[in-house]
Amino acid sequence: TGSSAPEMVVSNNDLAEIIETNDEWIVQRTGIRTRHVLRPDETLASMAATAAKKAMEKANISAEDIDMIILATSSPDDLFGSATAVAAELGATNAVAFDITAACSGFVFAFVTASQYIRAGAAKNIVVIGADCLSRWVDWSDRGTCILFGDGAGAVVVTATDPDKDCLIGFQMGSDGNGRCSLGLPTINKPVNLGGGKEGANGAYGVLGMNGNDVFRFATGKVPAVLSELLQKHNVEPEEVDWLLLHQANRRIMDSAAKKLKLPQEKILCNLDEYGNTSAGSIPLALDEAVRSGKVKEGDLIASMGFGAGLSWGGILFRM
């Protein structure tokens, strides 16, 4: 595993200077105290590459040995994707690189995608990265959304092994496009004259919009339901789970899920207070910190789930 976050840290007190809010109000509602934010001259690709380098070093794998790079992000530096830029920075000349866009479910979707390439024998070593910089797409005058998001990246190296040593026990993914209006960042199309009485458009993006109540209800219902189904399907008792690793969106969502799954709060992996919601970066970033601190150890059973825009969700059971 590996992770990376910008050096610049923005506290709740910093935000209180530009919007009507305060530290206590934000902490009580979200659990967030600070968030890391990219400076104007910094890029998502470099942040993602740094996380990948750390993961590769820990796995003792060289750039030449990487067959594939999957970058889960909804905020690439380039509309056509940033995975190839990451591959170039890593020197992974033998790897095919591509992006997956699934917002806060992105890392789980990318991890499952990598596992299928591995199991099919199409690749042996895959770097899976979750990275986002949604700080660049929020309305910094809207206290309902800007307080939530930060920038960050996390990565894992997925390698081929014998079938009896396969660490991915099971997964479940889904989406519901009827809920897409609850969380999104739509395009803004400006009409342009094409001649002959015809009209096209120049595209741009607006700012992130979210119905917080809708997303909260969706998450508190979907997360425990999906993970409960996974546990039952694979004959795993809740007490066998060592860690609950959820997308870092809101502390209340984590607490609610743990309660419904009958897991003690001590089993929740959480770094939301420092990083805020880093979208696709949140799960691998929290995982890397837990691994490097010695909290998560080899053989530990982890129940993990991403959820968010789409609306989309993905749950996985795996061993380290």
Coordinates of C-alpha atoms in Angstrom, one line a residue:
T1 CA 0.0 0.0 0.0
G2 CA 1.0 3.7 -0.4
S3 CA -0.6 7.1 0.0
S4 CA -0.1 10.8 -0.6
A5 CA -1.8 14.0 0.3
P6 CA -0.9 17.7 -0.4
E7 CA 1.2 19.5 2.1
M8 CA -1.2 22.4 2.5
V9 CA -3.7 21.8 5.3
V10 CA -6.9 23.8 5.6
S11 CA -8.5 23.8 9.0
N12 CA -12.1 24.4 10.0
N13 CA -11.0 27.7 11.5
D14 CA -9.4 28.7 8.2
L15 CA -12.8 28.1 6.5
A16 CA -14.5 30.2 9.2
E17 CA -12.7 33.2 7.7
I18 CA -14.4 32.9 4.3
I19 CA -17.8 31.3 5.1
E20 CA -20.3 31.4 8.0
T21 CA -19.2 28.4 10.0
N22 CA -17.1 27.3 12.9
D23 CA -15.0 24.3 14.0
E24 CA -17.6 22.9 16.5
W25 CA -20.4 23.0 13.9
I26 CA -18.4 21.1 11.3
V27 CA -17.0 18.5 13.7
Q28 CA -20.4 17.7 15.2
R29 CA -22.0 17.1 11.8
T30 CA -19.2 15.5 9.9
G31 CA -16.2 14.5 12.2
I32 CA -13.9 16.6 9.9
R33 CA -11.3 18.9 11.5
T34 CA -8.9 19.6 8.6
R35 CA -8.5 18.7 4.9
H36 CA -5.4 18.7 2.6
V37 CA -5.7 20.8 -0.6
L38 CA -3.7 20.9 -3.8
R39 CA -2.1 24.2 -4.6
P40 CA -2.7 25.7 -8.1
D41 CA 0.6 24.4 -9.5
E42 CA 0.2 20.9 -8.2
T43 CA -1.4 18.0 -10.1
L44 CA -3.5 15.0 -9.4
A45 CA -1.2 12.8 -11.5
S46 CA 1.8 13.6 -9.4
M47 CA -0.1 13.0 -6.2
A48 CA -1.3 9.7 -7.6
A49 CA 2.2 8.7 -8.8
T50 CA 3.6 9.4 -5.4
A51 CA 1.1 7.1 -3.7
A52 CA 1.9 4.4 -6.4
K53 CA 5.6 4.7 -5.9
K54 CA 5.3 4.1 -2.1
A55 CA 3.1 1.1 -2.7
M56 CA 5.5 -0.4 -5.3
E57 CA 8.4 0.2 -2.9
K58 CA 6.6 -1.6 -0.1
A59 CA 5.7 -4.5 -2.5
N60 CA 9.3 -4.5 -3.8
I61 CA 8.1 -4.3 -7.4
S62 CA 9.9 -2.3 -10.1
A63 CA 8.1 -0.1 -12.7
E64 CA 9.2 -2.6 -15.4
D65 CA 7.2 -5.4 -13.7
I66 CA 3.9 -3.5 -13.7
D67 CA 1.5 -4.8 -16.3
M68 CA -1.4 -2.5 -15.7
I69 CA -2.3 0.8 -13.9
I70 CA -5.9 1.5 -13.1
L71 CA -6.6 5.0 -11.8
A72 CA -9.9 5.6 -10.1
T73 CA -10.7 9.3 -10.2
S74 CA -13.4 11.8 -11.1
S75 CA -11.1 14.8 -11.2
P76 CA -8.3 14.1 -13.7
D77 CA -5.9 16.8 -14.8
D78 CA -7.0 16.0 -18.4
L79 CA -10.6 15.3 -19.5
F80 CA -9.2 12.2 -21.4
G81 CA -7.7 10.8 -18.1
S82 CA -4.6 11.0 -16.0
A83 CA -3.6 7.3 -15.8
T84 CA -1.1 7.5 -18.7
A85 CA 0.5 10.5 -17.1
V86 CA 0.9 8.5 -13.9
A87 CA 2.5 5.6 -15.8
A88 CA 4.9 8.0 -17.5
E89 CA 5.9 9.5 -14.1
L90 CA 6.5 6.0 -12.7
G91 CA 8.4 4.8 -15.8
A92 CA 6.0 1.9 -16.2
T93 CA 6.7 1.5 -19.9
N94 CA 5.3 -2.0 -20.1
A95 CA 2.0 -1.1 -18.4
V96 CA -1.4 -0.3 -20.0
A97 CA -2.9 2.5 -18.1
F98 CA -6.5 3.7 -17.9
D99 CA -8.9 5.6 -15.7
I100 CA -12.1 4.5 -14.1
T101 CA -14.7 7.1 -13.1
A102 CA -17.0 6.1 -10.4
A103 CA -16.6 8.9 -7.8
C104 CA -16.4 7.6 -4.2
S105 CA -17.0 4.0 -5.3
G106 CA -14.1 4.3 -7.7
F107 CA -11.4 2.5 -5.8
V108 CA -13.5 -0.5 -5.0
F109 CA -14.6 -0.8 -8.7
A110 CA -11.0 -0.5 -9.8
F111 CA -9.8 -3.1 -7.2
V112 CA -12.5 -5.6 -8.4
T113 CA -11.6 -4.8 -12.1
A114 CA -7.9 -5.6 -11.3
S115 CA -8.8 -8.8 -9.6
Q116 CA -10.6 -10.0 -12.7
Y117 CA -7.6 -9.3 -15.0
I118 CA -5.4 -11.2 -12.5
R119 CA -7.8 -14.2 -12.2
A120 CA -8.1 -14.4 -16.0
G121 CA -4.4 -14.6 -16.3
A122 CA -4.2 -11.4 -18.4
A123 CA -1.9 -9.6 -15.9
K124 CA 0.4 -10.5 -13.0
N125 CA 1.1 -7.1 -11.3
I126 CA -1.5 -4.3 -11.3
V127 CA -1.2 -0.9 -9.5
V128 CA -4.7 0.3 -8.4
I129 CA -4.9 3.9 -7.4
G130 CA -7.7 6.0 -6.0
A131 CA -7.1 9.7 -6.2
D132 CA -9.2 12.9 -6.3
C133 CA -8.9 16.6 -6.0
L134 CA -12.5 17.7 -5.6
S135 CA -11.3 20.8 -3.8
R136 CA -11.1 22.2 -7.3
W137 CA -14.7 21.6 -8.1
V138 CA -16.6 22.7 -5.0
D139 CA -18.2 26.1 -4.4
W140 CA -16.1 27.6 -1.6
S141 CA -19.0 29.9 -0.7
D142 CA -21.3 27.0 0.0
R143 CA -20.8 25.7 3.5
G144 CA -22.9 22.7 2.9
T145 CA -20.4 21.2 0.5
C146 CA -17.0 22.9 0.7
I147 CA -16.4 21.8 4.3
L148 CA -16.6 18.2 3.3
F149 CA -14.0 17.6 0.6
G150 CA -10.2 17.4 0.5
D151 CA -7.6 16.0 -1.8
G152 CA -5.7 12.7 -1.5
A153 CA -4.5 9.5 -3.1
G154 CA -3.9 5.9 -2.1
A155 CA -2.6 2.9 -4.0
V156 CA -2.2 -0.9 -3.7
V157 CA -0.3 -3.4 -5.7
V158 CA -2.4 -6.4 -6.7
T159 CA -0.3 -9.5 -7.7
A160 CA -1.1 -12.9 -9.0
T161 CA -1.0 -15.8 -6.6
D162 CA -2.2 -19.4 -6.2
P163 CA -6.0 -19.7 -6.2
D164 CA -5.9 -21.0 -2.6
K165 CA -4.1 -17.9 -1.5
D166 CA -6.5 -15.5 -3.2
C167 CA -7.2 -12.7 -0.7
L168 CA -10.4 -11.3 -2.3
I169 CA -13.1 -13.3 -0.7
G170 CA -16.1 -11.6 -2.4
F171 CA -17.5 -8.4 -3.8
Q172 CA -20.8 -6.8 -4.7
M173 CA -21.3 -3.7 -6.8
G174 CA -24.3 -1.7 -7.9
S175 CA -25.7 1.6 -9.1
D176 CA -28.9 3.5 -9.3
G177 CA -29.0 6.3 -11.9
N178 CA -32.4 7.5 -10.6
G179 CA -30.4 9.0 -7.7
R180 CA -27.8 10.8 -9.8
C181 CA -29.3 14.2 -9.1
S182 CA -28.5 13.8 -5.4
L183 CA -24.8 14.1 -5.9
G184 CA -23.1 15.3 -9.1
L185 CA -21.1 17.8 -11.1
P186 CA -22.9 18.4 -14.4
T187 CA -21.6 20.0 -17.6
I188 CA -22.5 23.5 -18.6
N189 CA -23.0 23.9 -22.3
K190 CA -22.7 27.3 -23.9
P191 CA -24.3 27.6 -27.3
V192 CA -22.0 28.4 -30.2
N193 CA -23.0 29.3 -33.8
L194 CA -21.8 26.7 -36.4
G195 CA -23.2 28.6 -39.4
G196 CA -26.1 27.6 -41.6
G197 CA -28.5 28.2 -38.8
K198 CA -27.0 25.3 -36.8
E199 CA -25.9 25.5 -33.2
G200 CA -23.5 23.4 -31.2
A201 CA -22.0 24.0 -27.7
N202 CA -18.8 24.7 -25.9
G203 CA -18.6 22.5 -22.8
A204 CA -17.4 23.3 -19.3
Y205 CA -18.1 22.1 -15.8
G206 CA -19.9 23.9 -13.0
V207 CA -19.5 23.1 -9.3
L208 CA -20.2 20.0 -7.2
G209 CA -23.8 19.9 -6.0
M210 CA -25.2 17.6 -3.3
N211 CA -28.4 16.9 -1.4
G212 CA -26.8 15.9 1.9
N213 CA -29.9 14.3 3.4
D214 CA -30.6 12.1 0.4
V215 CA -27.0 10.9 0.3
F216 CA -27.0 10.3 4.1
R217 CA -30.2 8.2 3.9
F218 CA -28.8 6.2 0.9
A219 CA -25.5 5.5 2.6
T220 CA -26.9 4.5 6.0
G221 CA -29.2 2.1 4.4
K222 CA -27.1 0.6 1.6
V223 CA -23.8 0.1 3.4
P224 CA -25.0 -2.3 6.1
A225 CA -27.3 -4.1 3.7
V226 CA -24.6 -4.8 1.2
L227 CA -22.0 -5.8 3.7
S228 CA -24.4 -8.0 5.6
E229 CA -25.3 -9.8 2.3
L230 CA -21.6 -10.3 1.6
L231 CA -20.9 -11.7 5.0
Q232 CA -23.8 -14.1 4.8
K233 CA -22.9 -15.2 1.3
H234 CA -19.4 -16.2 2.3
N235 CA -20.3 -17.6 5.7
V236 CA -18.5 -15.0 7.6
E237 CA -19.7 -14.0 11.1
P238 CA -19.5 -10.3 12.0
E239 CA -17.2 -11.1 14.9
E240 CA -14.7 -12.6 12.4
V241 CA -14.2 -9.2 10.7
D242 CA -11.1 -7.5 12.0
W243 CA -11.7 -4.0 10.4
L244 CA -14.5 -2.0 8.9
L245 CA -13.1 0.2 6.2
L246 CA -15.7 2.5 4.6
H247 CA -15.4 5.4 2.3
Q248 CA -14.5 8.4 4.5
A249 CA -17.6 10.6 4.0
N250 CA -19.1 11.2 7.4
R251 CA -18.4 9.8 10.8
R252 CA -22.1 9.3 11.6
I253 CA -22.4 7.0 8.5
M254 CA -19.5 4.9 9.8
D255 CA -21.0 4.7 13.3
S256 CA -24.4 3.8 12.0
A257 CA -23.1 1.0 9.7
A258 CA -20.9 -0.5 12.5
K259 CA -23.9 -0.5 14.9
K260 CA -26.2 -2.3 12.3
L261 CA -23.4 -4.8 11.5
K262 CA -22.9 -5.4 15.3
L263 CA -19.2 -4.3 15.1
P264 CA -17.6 -2.3 17.9
Q265 CA -16.5 1.2 17.0
E266 CA -12.9 0.2 17.8
K267 CA -12.9 -1.8 14.5
I268 CA -13.6 1.3 12.4
L269 CA -10.7 2.5 10.3
C270 CA -11.1 6.3 10.1
N271 CA -8.9 9.2 9.2
L272 CA -11.8 11.5 8.2
D273 CA -10.9 14.0 10.8
E274 CA -7.6 14.9 9.1
Y275 CA -8.4 14.5 5.4
G276 CA -12.1 15.0 4.9
N277 CA -13.8 13.3 2.0
T278 CA -11.1 12.5 -0.6
S279 CA -13.6 10.5 -2.8
A280 CA -11.8 7.7 -4.6
G281 CA -8.7 8.3 -2.5
S282 CA -10.3 7.8 0.9
I283 CA -10.3 4.0 1.2
P284 CA -6.8 3.3 0.0
L285 CA -5.4 6.3 1.9
A286 CA -7.0 5.1 5.2
L287 CA -5.8 1.6 4.5
D288 CA -2.2 2.6 3.9
E289 CA -2.1 4.6 7.1
A290 CA -3.5 1.7 9.1
V291 CA -1.0 -0.7 7.6
R292 CA 2.0 1.6 8.1
S293 CA 1.0 2.3 11.7
G294 CA 0.9 -1.4 12.5
K295 CA -2.8 -1.4 13.2
V296 CA -3.7 -3.6 10.2
K297 CA -1.6 -6.7 9.9
E298 CA -1.1 -9.5 7.4
G299 CA -4.0 -11.9 7.5
D300 CA -6.6 -9.4 8.9
L301 CA -10.1 -9.7 7.4
I302 CA -11.4 -6.4 6.2
A303 CA -15.0 -5.4 5.2
S304 CA -14.8 -2.4 2.9
M305 CA -17.3 -0.3 1.0
G306 CA -17.3 2.7 -1.3
F307 CA -20.5 4.6 -2.0
G308 CA -21.4 7.9 -3.6
A309 CA -22.2 9.7 -6.8
G310 CA -24.1 7.8 -9.5
L311 CA -25.5 6.8 -7.2
S312 CA -23.1 3.9 -6.9
W313 CA -21.8 1.4 -4.4
G314 CA -19.3 -1.4 -4.1
G315 CA -18.5 -3.7 -1.2
I316 CA -15.5 -6.1 -0.8
L317 CA -14.4 -8.7 1.7
F318 CA -10.6 -9.3 1.6
R319 CA -7.6 -10.4 3.7
M320 CA -4.4 -8.5 3.8

